[in-house]
Backbone as a chain_set.jsonl record, in Angstrom:
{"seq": "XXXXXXXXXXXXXXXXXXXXXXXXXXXXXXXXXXXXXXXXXXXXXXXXXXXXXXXXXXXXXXXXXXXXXXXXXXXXXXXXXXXXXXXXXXXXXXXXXXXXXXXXXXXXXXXXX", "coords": {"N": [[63.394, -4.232, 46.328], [60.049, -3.558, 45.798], [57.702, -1.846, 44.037], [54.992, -0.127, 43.453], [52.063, 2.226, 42.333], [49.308, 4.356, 42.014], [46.703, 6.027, 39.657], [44.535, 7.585, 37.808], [44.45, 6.681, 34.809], [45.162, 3.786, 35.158], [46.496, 1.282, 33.352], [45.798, -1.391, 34.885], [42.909, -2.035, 36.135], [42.002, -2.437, 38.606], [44.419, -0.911, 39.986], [43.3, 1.763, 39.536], [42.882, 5.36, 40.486], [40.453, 5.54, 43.646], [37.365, 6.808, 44.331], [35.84, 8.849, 46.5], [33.066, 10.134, 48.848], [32.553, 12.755, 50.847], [33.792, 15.098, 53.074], [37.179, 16.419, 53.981], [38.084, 16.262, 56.141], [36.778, 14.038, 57.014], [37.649, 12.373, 55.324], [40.135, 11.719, 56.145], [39.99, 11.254, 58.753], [38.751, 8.544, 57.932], [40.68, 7.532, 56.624], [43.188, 7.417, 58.745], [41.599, 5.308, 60.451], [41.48, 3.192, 59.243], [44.328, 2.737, 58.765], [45.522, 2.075, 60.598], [43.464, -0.43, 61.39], [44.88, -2.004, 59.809], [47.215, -2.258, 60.336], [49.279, -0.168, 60.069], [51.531, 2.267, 60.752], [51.184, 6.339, 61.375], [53.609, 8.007, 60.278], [54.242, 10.428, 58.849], [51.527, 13.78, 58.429], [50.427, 15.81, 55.993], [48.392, 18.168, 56.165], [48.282, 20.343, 54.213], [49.295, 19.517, 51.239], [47.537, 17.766, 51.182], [48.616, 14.34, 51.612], [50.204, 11.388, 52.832], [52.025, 9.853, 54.936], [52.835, 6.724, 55.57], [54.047, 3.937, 58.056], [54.361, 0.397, 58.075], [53.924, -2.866, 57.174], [54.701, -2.114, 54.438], [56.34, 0.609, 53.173], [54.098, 3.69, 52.724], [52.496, 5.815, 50.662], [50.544, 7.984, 50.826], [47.664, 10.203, 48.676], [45.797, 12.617, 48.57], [43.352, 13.822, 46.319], [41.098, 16.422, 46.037], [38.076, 16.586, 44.009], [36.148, 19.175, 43.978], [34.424, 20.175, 47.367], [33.673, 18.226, 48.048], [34.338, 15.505, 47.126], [36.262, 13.367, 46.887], [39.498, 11.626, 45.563], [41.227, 8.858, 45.892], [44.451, 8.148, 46.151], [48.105, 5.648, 45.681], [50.806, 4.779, 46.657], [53.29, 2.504, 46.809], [56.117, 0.978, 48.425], [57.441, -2.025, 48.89], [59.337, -4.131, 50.946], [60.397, -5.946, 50.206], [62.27, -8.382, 47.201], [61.16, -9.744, 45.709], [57.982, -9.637, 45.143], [55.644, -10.929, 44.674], [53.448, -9.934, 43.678], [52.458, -8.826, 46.11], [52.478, -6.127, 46.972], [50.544, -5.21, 45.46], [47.929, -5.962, 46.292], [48.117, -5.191, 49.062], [47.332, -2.774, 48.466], [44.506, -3.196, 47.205], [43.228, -3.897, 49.405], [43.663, -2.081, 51.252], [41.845, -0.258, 49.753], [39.582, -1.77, 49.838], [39.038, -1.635, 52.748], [38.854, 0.844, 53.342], [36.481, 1.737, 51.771], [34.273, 0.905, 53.194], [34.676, 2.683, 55.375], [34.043, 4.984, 54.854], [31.981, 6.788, 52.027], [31.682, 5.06, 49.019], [32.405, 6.179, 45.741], [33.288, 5.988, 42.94], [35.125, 4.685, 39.933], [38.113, 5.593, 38.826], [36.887, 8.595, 37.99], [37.419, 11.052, 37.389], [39.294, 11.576, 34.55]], "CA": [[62.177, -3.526, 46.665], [58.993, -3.225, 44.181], [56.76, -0.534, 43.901], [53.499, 0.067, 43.027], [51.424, 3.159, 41.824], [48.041, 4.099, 41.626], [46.201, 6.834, 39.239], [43.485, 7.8, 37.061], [44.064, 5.993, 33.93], [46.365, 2.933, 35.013], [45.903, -0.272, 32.893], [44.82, -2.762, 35.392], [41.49, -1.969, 36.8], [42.122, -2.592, 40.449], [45.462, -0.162, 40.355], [43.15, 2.892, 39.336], [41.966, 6.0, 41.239], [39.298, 5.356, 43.701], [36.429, 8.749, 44.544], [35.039, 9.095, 47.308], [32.19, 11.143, 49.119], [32.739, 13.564, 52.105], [34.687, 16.091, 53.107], [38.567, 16.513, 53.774], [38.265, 15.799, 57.49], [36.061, 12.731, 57.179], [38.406, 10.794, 54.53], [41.314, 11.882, 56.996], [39.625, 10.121, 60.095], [38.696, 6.873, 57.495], [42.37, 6.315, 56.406], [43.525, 6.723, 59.888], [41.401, 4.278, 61.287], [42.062, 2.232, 58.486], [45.655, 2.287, 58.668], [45.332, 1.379, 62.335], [43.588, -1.403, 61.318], [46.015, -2.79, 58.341], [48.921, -2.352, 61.225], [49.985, 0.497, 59.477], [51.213, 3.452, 62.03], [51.08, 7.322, 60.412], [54.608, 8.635, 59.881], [53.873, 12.102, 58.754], [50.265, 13.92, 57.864], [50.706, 16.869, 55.205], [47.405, 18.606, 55.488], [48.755, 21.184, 52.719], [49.357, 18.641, 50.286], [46.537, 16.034, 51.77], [49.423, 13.402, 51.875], [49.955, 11.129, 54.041], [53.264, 8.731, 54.915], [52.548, 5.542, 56.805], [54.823, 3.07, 57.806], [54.282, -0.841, 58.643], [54.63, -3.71, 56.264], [55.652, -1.804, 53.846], [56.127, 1.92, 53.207], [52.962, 3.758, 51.7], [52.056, 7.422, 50.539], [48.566, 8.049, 50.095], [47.387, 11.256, 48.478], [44.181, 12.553, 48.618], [42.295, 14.561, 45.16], [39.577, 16.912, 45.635], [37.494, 17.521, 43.269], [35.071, 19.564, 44.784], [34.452, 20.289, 48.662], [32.883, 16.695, 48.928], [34.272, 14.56, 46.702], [37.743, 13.065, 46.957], [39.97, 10.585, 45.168], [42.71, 8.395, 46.84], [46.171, 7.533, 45.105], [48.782, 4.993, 46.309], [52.635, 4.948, 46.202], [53.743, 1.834, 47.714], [57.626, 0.5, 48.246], [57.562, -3.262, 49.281], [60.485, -4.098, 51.253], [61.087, -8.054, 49.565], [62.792, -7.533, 46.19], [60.268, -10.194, 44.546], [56.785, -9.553, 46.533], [54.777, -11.229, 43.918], [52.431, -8.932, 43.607], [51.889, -8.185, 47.458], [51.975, -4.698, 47.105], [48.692, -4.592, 44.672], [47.128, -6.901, 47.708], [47.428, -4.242, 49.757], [46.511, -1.182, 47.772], [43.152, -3.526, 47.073], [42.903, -4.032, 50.693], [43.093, -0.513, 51.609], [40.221, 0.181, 48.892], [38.121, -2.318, 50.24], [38.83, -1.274, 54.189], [38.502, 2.625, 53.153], [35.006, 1.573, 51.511], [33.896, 0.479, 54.422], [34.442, 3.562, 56.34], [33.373, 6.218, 53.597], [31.024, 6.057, 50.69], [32.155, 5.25, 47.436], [31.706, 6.634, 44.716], [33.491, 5.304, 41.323], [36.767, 4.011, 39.961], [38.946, 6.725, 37.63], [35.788, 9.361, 37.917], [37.838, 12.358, 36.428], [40.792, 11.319, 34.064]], "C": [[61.302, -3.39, 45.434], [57.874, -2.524, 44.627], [55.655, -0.404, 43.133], [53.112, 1.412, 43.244], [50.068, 3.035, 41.582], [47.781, 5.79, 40.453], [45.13, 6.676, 38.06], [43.37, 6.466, 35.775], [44.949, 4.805, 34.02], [45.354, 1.839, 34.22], [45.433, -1.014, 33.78], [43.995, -1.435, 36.057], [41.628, -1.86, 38.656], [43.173, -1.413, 40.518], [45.031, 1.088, 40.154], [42.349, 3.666, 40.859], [41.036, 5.733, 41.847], [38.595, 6.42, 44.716], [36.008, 7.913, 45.496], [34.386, 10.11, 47.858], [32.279, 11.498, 50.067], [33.549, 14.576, 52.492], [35.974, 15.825, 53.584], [38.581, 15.671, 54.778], [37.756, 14.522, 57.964], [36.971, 11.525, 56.561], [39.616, 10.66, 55.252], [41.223, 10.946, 57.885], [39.436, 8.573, 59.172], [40.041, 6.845, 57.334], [43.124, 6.384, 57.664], [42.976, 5.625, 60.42], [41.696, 2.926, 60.244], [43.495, 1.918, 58.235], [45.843, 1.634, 60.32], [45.299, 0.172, 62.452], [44.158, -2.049, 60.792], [47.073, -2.624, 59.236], [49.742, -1.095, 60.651], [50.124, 1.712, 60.773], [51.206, 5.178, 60.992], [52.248, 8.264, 60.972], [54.614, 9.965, 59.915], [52.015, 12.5, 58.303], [50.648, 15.46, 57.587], [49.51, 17.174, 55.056], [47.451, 19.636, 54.063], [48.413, 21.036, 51.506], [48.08, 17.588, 50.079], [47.417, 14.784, 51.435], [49.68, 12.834, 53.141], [50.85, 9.728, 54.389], [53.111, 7.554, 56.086], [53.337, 4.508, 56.519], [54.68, 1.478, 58.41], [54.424, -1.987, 57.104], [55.119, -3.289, 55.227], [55.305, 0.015, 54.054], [55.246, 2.49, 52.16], [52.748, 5.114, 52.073], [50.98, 7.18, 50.003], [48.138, 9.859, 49.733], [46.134, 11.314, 47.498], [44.176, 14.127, 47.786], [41.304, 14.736, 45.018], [39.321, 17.42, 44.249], [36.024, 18.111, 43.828], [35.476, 19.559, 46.478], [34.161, 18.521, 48.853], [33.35, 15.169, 47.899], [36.083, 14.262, 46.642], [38.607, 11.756, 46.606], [41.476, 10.311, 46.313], [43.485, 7.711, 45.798], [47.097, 7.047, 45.998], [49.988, 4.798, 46.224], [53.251, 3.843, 47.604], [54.85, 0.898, 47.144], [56.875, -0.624, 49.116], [59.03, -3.477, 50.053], [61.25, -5.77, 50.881], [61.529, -7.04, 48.547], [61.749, -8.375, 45.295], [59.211, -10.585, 45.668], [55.724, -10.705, 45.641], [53.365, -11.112, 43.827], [51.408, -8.294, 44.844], [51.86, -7.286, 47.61], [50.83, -4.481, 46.15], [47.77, -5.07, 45.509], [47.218, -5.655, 48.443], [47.081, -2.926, 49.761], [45.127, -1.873, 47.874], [42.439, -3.42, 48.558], [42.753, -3.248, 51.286], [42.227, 0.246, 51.237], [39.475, 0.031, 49.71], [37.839, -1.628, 51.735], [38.381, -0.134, 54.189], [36.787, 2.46, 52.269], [33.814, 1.35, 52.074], [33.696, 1.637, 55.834], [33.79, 5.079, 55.932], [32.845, 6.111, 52.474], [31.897, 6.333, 49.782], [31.857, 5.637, 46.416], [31.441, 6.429, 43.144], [34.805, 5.286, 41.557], [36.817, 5.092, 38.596], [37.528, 7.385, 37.343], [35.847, 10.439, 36.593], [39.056, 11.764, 35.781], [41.163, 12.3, 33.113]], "O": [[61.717, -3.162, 44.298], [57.24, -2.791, 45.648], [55.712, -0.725, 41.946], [53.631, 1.978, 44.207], [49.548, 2.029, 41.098], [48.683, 6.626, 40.499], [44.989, 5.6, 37.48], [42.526, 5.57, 35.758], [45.616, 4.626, 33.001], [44.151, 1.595, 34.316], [44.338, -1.459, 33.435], [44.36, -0.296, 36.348], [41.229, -1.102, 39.54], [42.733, -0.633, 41.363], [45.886, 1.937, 40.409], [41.694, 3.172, 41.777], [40.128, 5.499, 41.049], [39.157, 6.817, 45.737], [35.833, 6.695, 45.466], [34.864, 11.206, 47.565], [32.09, 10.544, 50.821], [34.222, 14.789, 51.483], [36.048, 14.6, 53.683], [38.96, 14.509, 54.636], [38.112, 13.966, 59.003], [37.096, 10.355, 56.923], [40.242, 9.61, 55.115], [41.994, 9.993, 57.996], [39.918, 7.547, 59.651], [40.633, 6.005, 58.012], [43.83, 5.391, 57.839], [43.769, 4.831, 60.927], [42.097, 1.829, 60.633], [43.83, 0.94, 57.566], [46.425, 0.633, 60.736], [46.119, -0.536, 63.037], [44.09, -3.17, 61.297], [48.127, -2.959, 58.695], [50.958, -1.119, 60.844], [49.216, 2.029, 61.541], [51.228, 5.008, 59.773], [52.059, 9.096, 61.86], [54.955, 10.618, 60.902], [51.297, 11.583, 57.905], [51.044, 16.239, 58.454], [49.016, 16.744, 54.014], [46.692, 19.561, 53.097], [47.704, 21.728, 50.776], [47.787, 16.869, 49.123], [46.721, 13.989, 50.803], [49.519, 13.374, 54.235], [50.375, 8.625, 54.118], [53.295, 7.685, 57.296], [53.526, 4.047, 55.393], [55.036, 1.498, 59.588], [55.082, -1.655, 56.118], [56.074, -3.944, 54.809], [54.442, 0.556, 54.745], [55.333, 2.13, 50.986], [52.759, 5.6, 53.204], [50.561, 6.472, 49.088], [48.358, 10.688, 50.616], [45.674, 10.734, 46.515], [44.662, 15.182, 48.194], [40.482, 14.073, 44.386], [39.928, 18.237, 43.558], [35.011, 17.44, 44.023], [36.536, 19.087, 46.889], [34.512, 17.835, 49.813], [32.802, 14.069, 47.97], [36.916, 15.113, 46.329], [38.438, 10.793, 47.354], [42.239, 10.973, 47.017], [43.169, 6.946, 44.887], [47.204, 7.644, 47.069], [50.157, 4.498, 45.042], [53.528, 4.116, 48.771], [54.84, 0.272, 46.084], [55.945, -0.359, 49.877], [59.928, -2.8, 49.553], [62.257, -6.379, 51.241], [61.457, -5.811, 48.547], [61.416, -7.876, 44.22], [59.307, -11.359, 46.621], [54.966, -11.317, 46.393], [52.44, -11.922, 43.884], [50.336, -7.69, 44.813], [51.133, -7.019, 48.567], [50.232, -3.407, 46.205], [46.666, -4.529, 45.451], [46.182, -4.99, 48.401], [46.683, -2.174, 50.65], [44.367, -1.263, 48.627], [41.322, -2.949, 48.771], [41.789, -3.273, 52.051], [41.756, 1.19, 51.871], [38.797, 0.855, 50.324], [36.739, -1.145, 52.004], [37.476, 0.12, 54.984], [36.04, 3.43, 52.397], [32.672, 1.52, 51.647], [32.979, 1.562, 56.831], [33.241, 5.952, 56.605], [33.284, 5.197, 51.776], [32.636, 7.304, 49.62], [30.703, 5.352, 46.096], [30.46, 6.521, 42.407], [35.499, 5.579, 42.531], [35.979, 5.327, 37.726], [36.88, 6.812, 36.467], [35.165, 10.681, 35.597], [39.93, 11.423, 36.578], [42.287, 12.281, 32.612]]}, "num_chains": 1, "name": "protein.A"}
């Protein structure tokens, strides 16, 4: 299994933090419908925490960082289930960027570090 991470200051560029604009309940409805579409189904949903466990090609935690009422970063924690993916789990962290960009405005990459 290989694993991938996302946050604020990671070395590659594509694997960092990415902000977005709207409120709690709006980035909630984009990564559902975006996991919908990526085949992904939604496991558990931790409003508490704003986490959020979805399971289909591979297994993926997404957790969502306000800063502010309206502005909110997304972070990625994804297990691969090959043992050598070659580099298919950063494919679909990017792919969940781009689809989640698409349903909510963007705002910047690593905003607050």
């Amino acid at each position: 299994m290989s694993f991938y991470e996302t946050h604020e200051l990671h070395r590659k560029e594509e694997l960092r933090t990415r902000w977005y604009q709207g409120s709690y309940e709006e980035m909630k409805k984009a990564i559902f419908a975006v996991a919908d579409y990526l085949g992904y189904g939604v496991y558990d949903c931790n409003d508490t925490y704003q986490e959020f466990l979805l399971e289909g090609p591979a297994s993926l935690v997404i957790k969502v960082c306000s800063y502010g009422r309206f502005e909110h970063g997304v972070d990625f924690n994804i297990t691969t289930r090959s043992f050598f993916d070659f580099g298919k789990g950063k494919r679909m962290i990017t792919q969940f960027y781009d689809a989640l960009g698409k349903h909510i405005r963007f705002k910047g990459v690593s905003l607050h570090p």
